Amino acid sequence: QGSDPSPLADRHLTPSQTHAHERGTACRGGGSGAMVAEDCLGLAGAAAATSMTLLSVLSLLDVAFSASVLRGVAESVALLVCGLCCLQGETRIFYNYHRAVEENFGFALKPLGRGCAYLLGGLYCFGLRATLTAEAARKGGSSSSFFGLLWYTCCLLMLVGSAASVWVYRGDRRTQAMMSQNSGMADLDAYYISS
C-alpha cells in the first residue's frame, strides 16, 4: 500500500531520465524522434564512460614504454575510477555501489559533471598519446598504428560523450525551467481562484 510499483521508484533520476521513462512506458510500441535522440545521447554517454575505462586498460598496457611507471599506474587508476563512476551515472549498472558513488563522486551522477570528466579525460589522453608518439618518433622508434587508432577512437568517443552530456544537461535545464514556469502559472491560477 502506498508504495510505487515502478522498478525505478528507489532510484535517483534526473528530470530527463524520469521523463524518458514515463514516455517509454506510455508508448512501448511506437518510437518518436525525441525518444530516439534521447536514446542516442544515452548511448553516447555510455560509450564515453566505457571508452574511459578501456583507456585505463590501454594506459596500463602502455606503462612499460613510459618513463615513469608510477605515473602511468596512477593515470590508469584515475581513468578506471572515473570511467566506472561515470558508467554508474549513465546506466545505474552497479546498483550496490550507487550510494558510494553518490557520496564520493557526485559529479558522475550529474550530466554536466560527466561531461566535464569526459572532456578533461579525452583531451588529456589525446595529448598524452600525441606526446608519447612524438617522443618515440624523435628517438627513432615507432608505435603500433592499431594501438594508436584504438586510443584515438576512445578519445573521440569521450569528446562526443562530453558533448552529449552537456546537451542532456541543457535539456534538463530547459525542462526544469518549463516545469517551474508551468507550476508558477498554476499557483497564480490557484491564488485567483481561491480568492
Coordinates of N, CA and C in Angstrom, one line a residue:
Q1 N 0.8 -1.2 0.0 CA 0.0 0.0 0.0 C 0.9 1.2 0.0
G2 N 0.6 2.2 -0.8 CA 1.2 3.5 -0.8 C 2.6 3.4 -1.5
S3 N 3.1 2.2 -1.9 CA 4.4 2.2 -2.5 C 4.3 2.2 -4.0
D4 N 5.3 2.7 -4.6 CA 5.3 2.9 -6.1 C 5.7 1.5 -6.7
P5 N 4.9 0.9 -7.5 CA 5.3 -0.4 -8.1 C 6.3 -0.3 -9.2
S6 N 6.7 0.9 -9.5 CA 7.7 1.1 -10.6 C 9.1 0.6 -10.2
P7 N 9.8 -0.1 -11.1 CA 11.1 -0.6 -10.7 C 12.1 0.5 -10.5
L8 N 11.8 1.7 -10.9 CA 12.7 2.9 -10.8 C 12.3 3.7 -9.6
A9 N 11.5 3.3 -8.7 CA 11.0 4.1 -7.6 C 12.1 4.5 -6.7
D10 N 13.1 3.6 -6.4 CA 14.1 3.9 -5.5 C 15.4 4.5 -6.1
R11 N 15.3 4.7 -7.3 CA 16.5 5.4 -8.0 C 16.4 6.9 -8.0
H12 N 17.5 7.5 -8.0 CA 17.5 9.0 -8.2 C 17.7 9.3 -9.6
L13 N 16.7 9.8 -10.3 CA 16.7 10.0 -11.7 C 16.7 11.5 -12.0
T14 N 17.3 11.9 -13.0 CA 17.3 13.3 -13.5 C 15.9 13.5 -14.1
P15 N 15.5 14.8 -14.3 CA 14.2 15.0 -15.0 C 14.1 14.4 -16.4
S16 N 15.2 14.4 -17.1 CA 15.1 13.8 -18.5 C 15.0 12.3 -18.4
Q17 N 15.7 11.7 -17.4 CA 15.5 10.2 -17.3 C 14.1 9.9 -16.9
T18 N 13.6 10.6 -15.9 CA 12.2 10.3 -15.5 C 11.2 10.5 -16.6
H19 N 11.4 11.6 -17.4 CA 10.5 11.9 -18.5 C 10.6 10.8 -19.6
A20 N 11.9 10.4 -19.8 CA 12.1 9.4 -20.8 C 11.4 8.1 -20.4
H21 N 11.5 7.8 -19.1 CA 10.9 6.5 -18.6 C 9.4 6.6 -18.7
E22 N 8.8 7.7 -18.3 CA 7.4 7.9 -18.4 C 6.9 7.8 -19.9
R23 N 7.6 8.4 -20.8 CA 7.2 8.3 -22.2 C 7.4 6.8 -22.7
G24 N 8.5 6.2 -22.2 CA 8.8 4.8 -22.7 C 7.7 3.9 -22.2
T25 N 7.2 4.1 -21.0 CA 6.1 3.2 -20.5 C 4.8 3.5 -21.1
A26 N 4.6 4.8 -21.6 CA 3.3 5.2 -22.1 C 3.2 4.7 -23.6
C27 N 4.3 4.7 -24.3 CA 4.2 4.2 -25.7 C 5.3 3.2 -26.0
R28 N 5.1 2.0 -25.7 CA 6.1 0.9 -25.8 C 6.3 0.7 -27.3
G29 N 5.3 0.6 -28.1 CA 5.5 0.2 -29.5 C 6.1 1.2 -30.4
G30 N 5.6 2.4 -30.4 CA 6.0 3.4 -31.4 C 7.0 4.3 -30.8
G31 N 8.1 4.5 -31.5 CA 9.1 5.4 -31.0 C 9.0 6.8 -31.7
S32 N 9.3 7.8 -31.0 CA 9.2 9.1 -31.6 C 10.7 9.6 -31.8
G33 N 10.8 10.7 -32.5 CA 12.1 11.3 -32.8 C 12.8 11.7 -31.5
A34 N 12.1 12.2 -30.6 CA 12.7 12.7 -29.3 C 13.2 11.5 -28.5
M35 N 12.5 10.4 -28.5 CA 13.0 9.2 -27.8 C 14.2 8.7 -28.5
V36 N 14.3 8.7 -29.8 CA 15.5 8.2 -30.5 C 16.7 9.1 -30.1
A37 N 16.5 10.4 -30.1 CA 17.5 11.3 -29.8 C 18.0 11.1 -28.3
E38 N 17.1 10.9 -27.4 CA 17.5 10.7 -26.0 C 18.2 9.3 -25.9
D39 N 17.8 8.3 -26.7 CA 18.5 7.1 -26.6 C 19.9 7.2 -27.2
C40 N 20.1 8.0 -28.2 CA 21.4 8.2 -28.8 C 22.3 9.0 -27.9
L41 N 21.7 10.0 -27.2 CA 22.5 10.7 -26.2 C 22.9 9.8 -25.0
G42 N 22.1 8.9 -24.6 CA 22.4 8.0 -23.5 C 23.5 7.0 -24.0
L43 N 23.3 6.5 -25.2 CA 24.3 5.6 -25.8 C 25.7 6.3 -25.9
A44 N 25.7 7.5 -26.3 CA 27.0 8.3 -26.5 C 27.6 8.4 -25.1
G45 N 26.8 8.7 -24.1 CA 27.4 8.8 -22.7 C 27.9 7.5 -22.2
A46 N 27.2 6.4 -22.4 CA 27.7 5.1 -22.0 C 28.9 4.7 -22.8
A47 N 29.0 5.0 -24.1 CA 30.2 4.7 -24.9 C 31.4 5.5 -24.4
A48 N 31.1 6.8 -23.9 CA 32.2 7.6 -23.4 C 32.8 7.0 -22.1
A49 N 31.9 6.6 -21.2 CA 32.3 6.0 -20.0 C 33.0 4.7 -20.2
T50 N 32.5 3.9 -21.1 CA 33.2 2.6 -21.4 C 34.6 2.9 -22.1
S51 N 34.7 3.9 -22.9 CA 35.9 4.3 -23.5 C 36.9 4.8 -22.5
M52 N 36.5 5.5 -21.5 CA 37.4 6.0 -20.4 C 37.9 4.8 -19.7
T53 N 37.1 3.8 -19.4 CA 37.5 2.6 -18.7 C 38.5 1.8 -19.6
L54 N 38.2 1.7 -20.9 CA 39.1 1.0 -21.8 C 40.4 1.7 -21.9
L55 N 40.4 3.1 -21.9 CA 41.7 3.8 -21.9 C 42.5 3.5 -20.7
S56 N 41.9 3.2 -19.6 CA 42.7 2.9 -18.4 C 43.4 1.6 -18.6
V57 N 42.8 0.7 -19.3 CA 43.5 -0.6 -19.6 C 44.6 -0.4 -20.6
L58 N 44.3 0.4 -21.6 CA 45.3 0.7 -22.6 C 46.5 1.5 -22.0
S59 N 46.2 2.4 -21.1 CA 47.2 3.1 -20.4 C 48.1 2.2 -19.6
L60 N 47.5 1.2 -19.0 CA 48.3 0.2 -18.2 C 49.2 -0.6 -19.2
L61 N 48.7 -1.0 -20.4 CA 49.5 -1.7 -21.3 C 50.6 -0.9 -21.8
D62 N 50.5 0.4 -21.8 CA 51.5 1.4 -22.3 C 52.5 1.8 -21.2
V63 N 52.3 1.3 -20.0 CA 53.1 1.7 -18.9 C 54.5 1.2 -19.1
A64 N 54.7 0.1 -19.7 CA 56.1 -0.5 -19.8 C 56.9 0.4 -20.7
F65 N 56.3 1.2 -21.6 CA 57.1 2.0 -22.5 C 57.2 3.5 -22.0
S66 N 56.6 3.7 -20.9 CA 56.6 5.1 -20.4 C 57.8 5.3 -19.4
A67 N 58.2 6.5 -19.2 CA 59.4 6.8 -18.4 C 59.1 6.6 -16.9
S68 N 57.9 6.9 -16.5 CA 57.6 6.7 -15.1 C 56.4 5.7 -14.9
V69 N 56.7 4.6 -14.3 CA 55.7 3.6 -14.1 C 54.7 4.0 -13.1
L70 N 55.1 4.7 -12.0 CA 54.1 5.1 -11.0 C 53.1 6.1 -11.6
R71 N 53.6 7.0 -12.4 CA 52.7 8.0 -13.1 C 51.7 7.3 -14.0
G72 N 52.2 6.3 -14.7 CA 51.3 5.5 -15.7 C 50.3 4.8 -14.9
V73 N 50.7 4.1 -13.8 CA 49.7 3.4 -13.0 C 48.7 4.4 -12.4
A74 N 49.1 5.5 -11.9 CA 48.2 6.5 -11.3 C 47.2 7.0 -12.3
E75 N 47.7 7.3 -13.6 CA 46.8 7.7 -14.6 C 45.8 6.6 -15.0
S76 N 46.2 5.4 -15.0 CA 45.3 4.3 -15.3 C 44.3 4.1 -14.2
V77 N 44.7 4.2 -13.0 CA 43.7 4.1 -11.9 C 42.7 5.2 -11.9
A78 N 43.2 6.4 -12.1 CA 42.3 7.6 -12.2 C 41.3 7.4 -13.3
L79 N 41.7 7.0 -14.5 CA 40.8 6.8 -15.6 C 39.8 5.7 -15.3
L80 N 40.3 4.6 -14.7 CA 39.4 3.5 -14.3 C 38.3 3.9 -13.4
V81 N 38.7 4.6 -12.3 CA 37.7 5.0 -11.3 C 36.7 6.0 -11.9
C82 N 37.2 7.0 -12.6 CA 36.3 8.0 -13.3 C 35.4 7.3 -14.3
G83 N 36.0 6.4 -15.1 CA 35.2 5.7 -16.1 C 34.1 4.9 -15.5
L84 N 34.4 4.1 -14.4 CA 33.4 3.3 -13.7 C 32.3 4.2 -13.0
C85 N 32.8 5.3 -12.4 CA 31.8 6.2 -11.8 C 30.9 6.8 -12.8
C86 N 31.4 7.2 -13.9 CA 30.6 7.8 -15.0 C 29.7 6.8 -15.6
L87 N 30.1 5.5 -15.7 CA 29.3 4.5 -16.2 C 28.1 4.2 -15.3
Q88 N 28.4 4.3 -14.0 CA 27.3 4.2 -13.0 C 26.3 5.4 -13.1
G89 N 26.9 6.6 -13.4 CA 26.0 7.8 -13.6 C 25.2 7.6 -14.9
E90 N 25.7 7.1 -15.9 CA 25.0 6.9 -17.1 C 24.0 5.8 -17.1
T91 N 24.3 4.7 -16.5 CA 23.5 3.5 -16.7 C 22.9 2.9 -15.4
R92 N 23.4 3.4 -14.2 CA 23.0 2.8 -12.9 C 23.2 1.3 -12.9
I93 N 24.3 0.8 -13.5 CA 24.5 -0.6 -13.6 C 25.0 -1.3 -12.3
F94 N 25.7 -0.5 -11.5 CA 26.3 -1.1 -10.3 C 25.4 -0.6 -9.1
Y95 N 24.2 -1.3 -9.0 CA 23.2 -0.8 -8.0 C 23.8 -0.8 -6.6
N96 N 24.6 -1.8 -6.2 CA 25.1 -1.9 -4.8 C 26.1 -0.7 -4.5
Y97 N 26.7 -0.2 -5.5 CA 27.7 0.9 -5.3 C 27.2 2.3 -5.5
H98 N 25.9 2.4 -5.8 CA 25.3 3.7 -6.1 C 25.5 4.7 -4.9
R99 N 25.3 4.3 -3.7 CA 25.4 5.2 -2.6 C 26.9 5.7 -2.4
A100 N 27.8 4.8 -2.6 CA 29.3 5.2 -2.5 C 29.6 6.2 -3.6
V101 N 29.1 5.9 -4.8 CA 29.4 6.9 -5.9 C 28.7 8.2 -5.6
E102 N 27.5 8.2 -5.1 CA 26.8 9.4 -4.8 C 27.6 10.2 -3.7
E103 N 28.1 9.6 -2.7 CA 28.8 10.3 -1.6 C 30.2 10.7 -2.0
N104 N 30.9 10.0 -2.8 CA 32.3 10.3 -3.0 C 32.6 10.9 -4.4
F105 N 31.7 10.5 -5.4 CA 31.9 11.0 -6.7 C 30.6 11.6 -7.3
G106 N 30.1 12.6 -6.6 CA 28.8 13.1 -7.0 C 28.8 13.7 -8.4
F107 N 29.9 14.2 -8.9 CA 30.0 14.7 -10.2 C 29.5 13.7 -11.3
A108 N 29.8 12.4 -11.0 CA 29.5 11.4 -12.0 C 28.0 11.2 -12.2
L109 N 27.2 11.7 -11.2 CA 25.7 11.4 -11.3 C 25.0 12.6 -12.0
K110 N 25.7 13.7 -12.3 CA 25.1 14.8 -13.0 C 25.7 14.9 -14.4
P111 N 24.8 15.2 -15.4 CA 25.3 15.3 -16.8 C 26.4 16.2 -17.0
L112 N 26.4 17.4 -16.3 CA 27.4 18.4 -16.5 C 28.7 17.9 -16.0
G113 N 28.7 17.2 -14.8 CA 29.9 16.6 -14.2 C 30.5 15.6 -15.1
R114 N 29.7 14.7 -15.6 CA 30.2 13.7 -16.5 C 30.8 14.3 -17.8
G115 N 30.1 15.3 -18.3 CA 30.6 16.0 -19.5 C 32.0 16.6 -19.3
C116 N 32.2 17.2 -18.1 CA 33.5 17.8 -17.8 C 34.5 16.7 -17.7
A117 N 34.1 15.6 -17.0 CA 35.1 14.4 -16.9 C 35.5 13.9 -18.2
Y118 N 34.5 13.7 -19.1 CA 34.8 13.2 -20.4 C 35.7 14.1 -21.2
L119 N 35.4 15.4 -21.1 CA 36.2 16.4 -21.8 C 37.6 16.4 -21.4
L120 N 37.8 16.5 -20.0 CA 39.1 16.6 -19.5 C 39.9 15.3 -19.8
G121 N 39.2 14.1 -19.6 CA 39.9 12.9 -19.9 C 40.2 12.7 -21.3
G122 N 39.3 13.1 -22.2 CA 39.6 12.9 -23.6 C 40.7 13.8 -24.1
L123 N 40.7 15.1 -23.7 CA 41.8 16.0 -24.1 C 43.1 15.5 -23.5
Y124 N 43.1 15.1 -22.3 CA 44.4 14.7 -21.6 C 44.9 13.5 -22.4
C125 N 44.1 12.5 -22.6 CA 44.5 11.2 -23.3 C 45.0 11.5 -24.7
F126 N 44.3 12.4 -25.4 CA 44.7 12.8 -26.7 C 46.1 13.4 -26.7
G127 N 46.3 14.3 -25.8 CA 47.6 15.0 -25.7 C 48.7 14.0 -25.2
L128 N 48.4 13.2 -24.3 CA 49.3 12.2 -23.8 C 49.8 11.3 -24.9
R129 N 48.9 10.8 -25.7 CA 49.3 9.9 -26.8 C 50.1 10.6 -27.9
A130 N 49.7 11.8 -28.2 CA 50.4 12.6 -29.2 C 51.9 12.9 -28.7
T131 N 52.0 13.2 -27.4 CA 53.3 13.4 -26.8 C 54.2 12.1 -26.9
L132 N 53.6 11.0 -26.4 CA 54.4 9.8 -26.4 C 54.8 9.3 -27.8
T133 N 53.9 9.5 -28.8 CA 54.2 9.2 -30.2 C 55.3 10.0 -30.7
A134 N 55.2 11.3 -30.5 CA 56.2 12.3 -30.9 C 57.6 12.0 -30.3
E135 N 57.6 11.6 -29.0 CA 58.8 11.3 -28.3 C 59.4 10.0 -28.9
A136 N 58.6 9.0 -29.2 CA 59.1 7.7 -29.8 C 59.6 8.0 -31.2
A137 N 59.0 8.8 -31.9 CA 59.5 9.2 -33.3 C 60.8 9.9 -33.2
R138 N 60.9 10.8 -32.2 CA 62.2 11.6 -32.1 C 63.3 10.6 -31.7
K139 N 63.1 9.6 -30.9 CA 64.1 8.7 -30.5 C 64.4 7.6 -31.6
G140 N 63.6 7.6 -32.7 CA 63.8 6.7 -33.8 C 62.9 5.4 -33.7
G141 N 62.1 5.4 -32.7 CA 61.2 4.2 -32.5 C 59.9 4.4 -33.3
S142 N 59.1 3.5 -33.2 CA 57.7 3.6 -33.8 C 56.7 3.1 -32.8
S143 N 55.5 3.4 -33.1 CA 54.4 2.9 -32.2 C 53.4 2.1 -33.1
S144 N 52.6 1.3 -32.5 CA 51.6 0.5 -33.2 C 50.5 1.4 -33.7
S145 N 50.2 1.2 -35.0 CA 49.1 2.0 -35.5 C 47.8 1.6 -35.0
F146 N 47.6 0.2 -34.8 CA 46.3 -0.3 -34.3 C 46.1 0.3 -32.9
F147 N 47.1 0.2 -32.0 CA 47.0 0.8 -30.7 C 46.7 2.2 -30.7
G148 N 47.3 3.0 -31.6 CA 47.0 4.4 -31.7 C 45.6 4.7 -32.2
L149 N 45.1 3.9 -33.2 CA 43.8 4.0 -33.7 C 42.8 3.7 -32.6
L150 N 43.0 2.7 -31.8 CA 42.1 2.4 -30.7 C 42.1 3.5 -29.6
W151 N 43.3 4.0 -29.3 CA 43.5 5.1 -28.4 C 42.7 6.3 -28.8
Y152 N 42.9 6.7 -30.0 CA 42.3 8.0 -30.5 C 40.8 7.8 -30.7
T153 N 40.3 6.6 -31.0 CA 38.9 6.3 -31.1 C 38.3 6.5 -29.8
C154 N 38.9 6.0 -28.7 CA 38.4 6.2 -27.4 C 38.4 7.6 -27.0
C155 N 39.4 8.4 -27.4 CA 39.4 9.8 -27.1 C 38.3 10.5 -27.8
L156 N 38.1 10.2 -29.0 CA 37.0 10.8 -29.8 C 35.6 10.4 -29.2
L157 N 35.4 9.2 -28.8 CA 34.2 8.8 -28.1 C 34.0 9.6 -26.8
M158 N 35.0 9.8 -26.1 CA 34.9 10.6 -24.9 C 34.5 12.1 -25.2
L159 N 35.0 12.6 -26.2 CA 34.7 14.0 -26.6 C 33.2 14.1 -27.1
V160 N 32.8 13.1 -27.8 CA 31.4 13.0 -28.3 C 30.5 12.8 -27.1
G161 N 30.9 12.0 -26.1 CA 30.1 11.8 -24.9 C 30.0 13.0 -24.1
S162 N 31.1 13.8 -24.1 CA 31.1 15.1 -23.4 C 30.0 16.0 -24.0
A163 N 30.0 16.1 -25.3 CA 29.0 17.0 -26.0 C 27.6 16.5 -25.7
A164 N 27.4 15.1 -25.7 CA 26.1 14.6 -25.4 C 25.7 14.9 -24.0
S165 N 26.6 14.8 -23.0 CA 26.2 15.0 -21.6 C 25.9 16.5 -21.4
V166 N 26.6 17.4 -22.1 CA 26.3 18.8 -22.0 C 24.9 19.1 -22.6
W167 N 24.6 18.4 -23.7 CA 23.3 18.5 -24.4 C 22.2 18.0 -23.4
V168 N 22.4 16.9 -22.8 CA 21.4 16.4 -21.8 C 21.2 17.4 -20.7
Y169 N 22.3 18.0 -20.2 CA 22.3 19.0 -19.1 C 21.4 20.2 -19.6
R170 N 21.7 20.6 -20.8 CA 20.9 21.7 -21.4 C 19.4 21.4 -21.5
G171 N 19.1 20.2 -21.9 CA 17.7 19.7 -22.0 C 17.1 19.7 -20.6
D172 N 17.8 19.2 -19.6 CA 17.3 19.1 -18.2 C 17.0 20.5 -17.7
R173 N 17.9 21.4 -18.0 CA 17.7 22.8 -17.5 C 16.4 23.4 -18.2
R174 N 16.3 23.1 -19.5 CA 15.1 23.6 -20.2 C 13.8 23.0 -19.6
T175 N 13.9 21.7 -19.4 CA 12.7 21.0 -18.8 C 12.4 21.6 -17.4
Q176 N 13.4 21.8 -16.6 CA 13.1 22.4 -15.3 C 12.6 23.8 -15.3
A177 N 13.1 24.6 -16.3 CA 12.6 25.9 -16.4 C 11.1 25.9 -16.9
M178 N 10.8 25.0 -17.8 CA 9.4 25.0 -18.3 C 8.5 24.4 -17.2
M179 N 9.0 23.5 -16.4 CA 8.1 22.9 -15.3 C 7.9 24.0 -14.2
S180 N 8.9 24.7 -13.9 CA 8.8 25.8 -12.9 C 7.9 26.9 -13.4
Q181 N 8.0 27.2 -14.6 CA 7.1 28.3 -15.2 C 5.7 27.8 -15.2
N182 N 5.4 26.5 -15.5 CA 4.1 26.0 -15.5 C 3.5 25.9 -14.1
S183 N 4.4 25.5 -13.2 CA 3.9 25.4 -11.8 C 3.6 26.8 -11.2
G184 N 4.4 27.8 -11.7 CA 4.1 29.2 -11.3 C 2.8 29.7 -11.8
M185 N 2.5 29.3 -13.0 CA 1.2 29.7 -13.6 C 0.0 29.0 -12.8
A186 N 0.3 27.8 -12.5 CA -0.8 27.0 -11.7 C -1.0 27.6 -10.3
D187 N 0.1 28.0 -9.7 CA 0.0 28.7 -8.4 C -0.7 30.0 -8.5
L188 N -0.5 30.8 -9.6 CA -1.1 32.0 -9.8 C -2.6 31.8 -10.0
D189 N -2.9 30.8 -10.8 CA -4.3 30.5 -11.1 C -5.0 30.1 -9.8
A190 N -4.4 29.3 -9.0 CA -5.0 28.8 -7.7 C -5.2 30.0 -6.8
Y191 N -4.3 31.0 -6.8 CA -4.4 32.2 -6.0 C -5.7 32.9 -6.4
Y192 N -5.9 33.2 -7.7 CA -7.0 33.9 -8.1 C -8.3 33.2 -7.9
I193 N -8.3 31.9 -8.1 CA -9.5 31.1 -7.9 C -9.9 31.0 -6.5
S194 N -9.0 30.9 -5.6 CA -9.3 30.8 -4.2 C -9.8 32.1 -3.5
S195 N -9.5 33.2 -4.2 CA -9.9 34.5 -3.6 C -11.3 34.8 -3.7

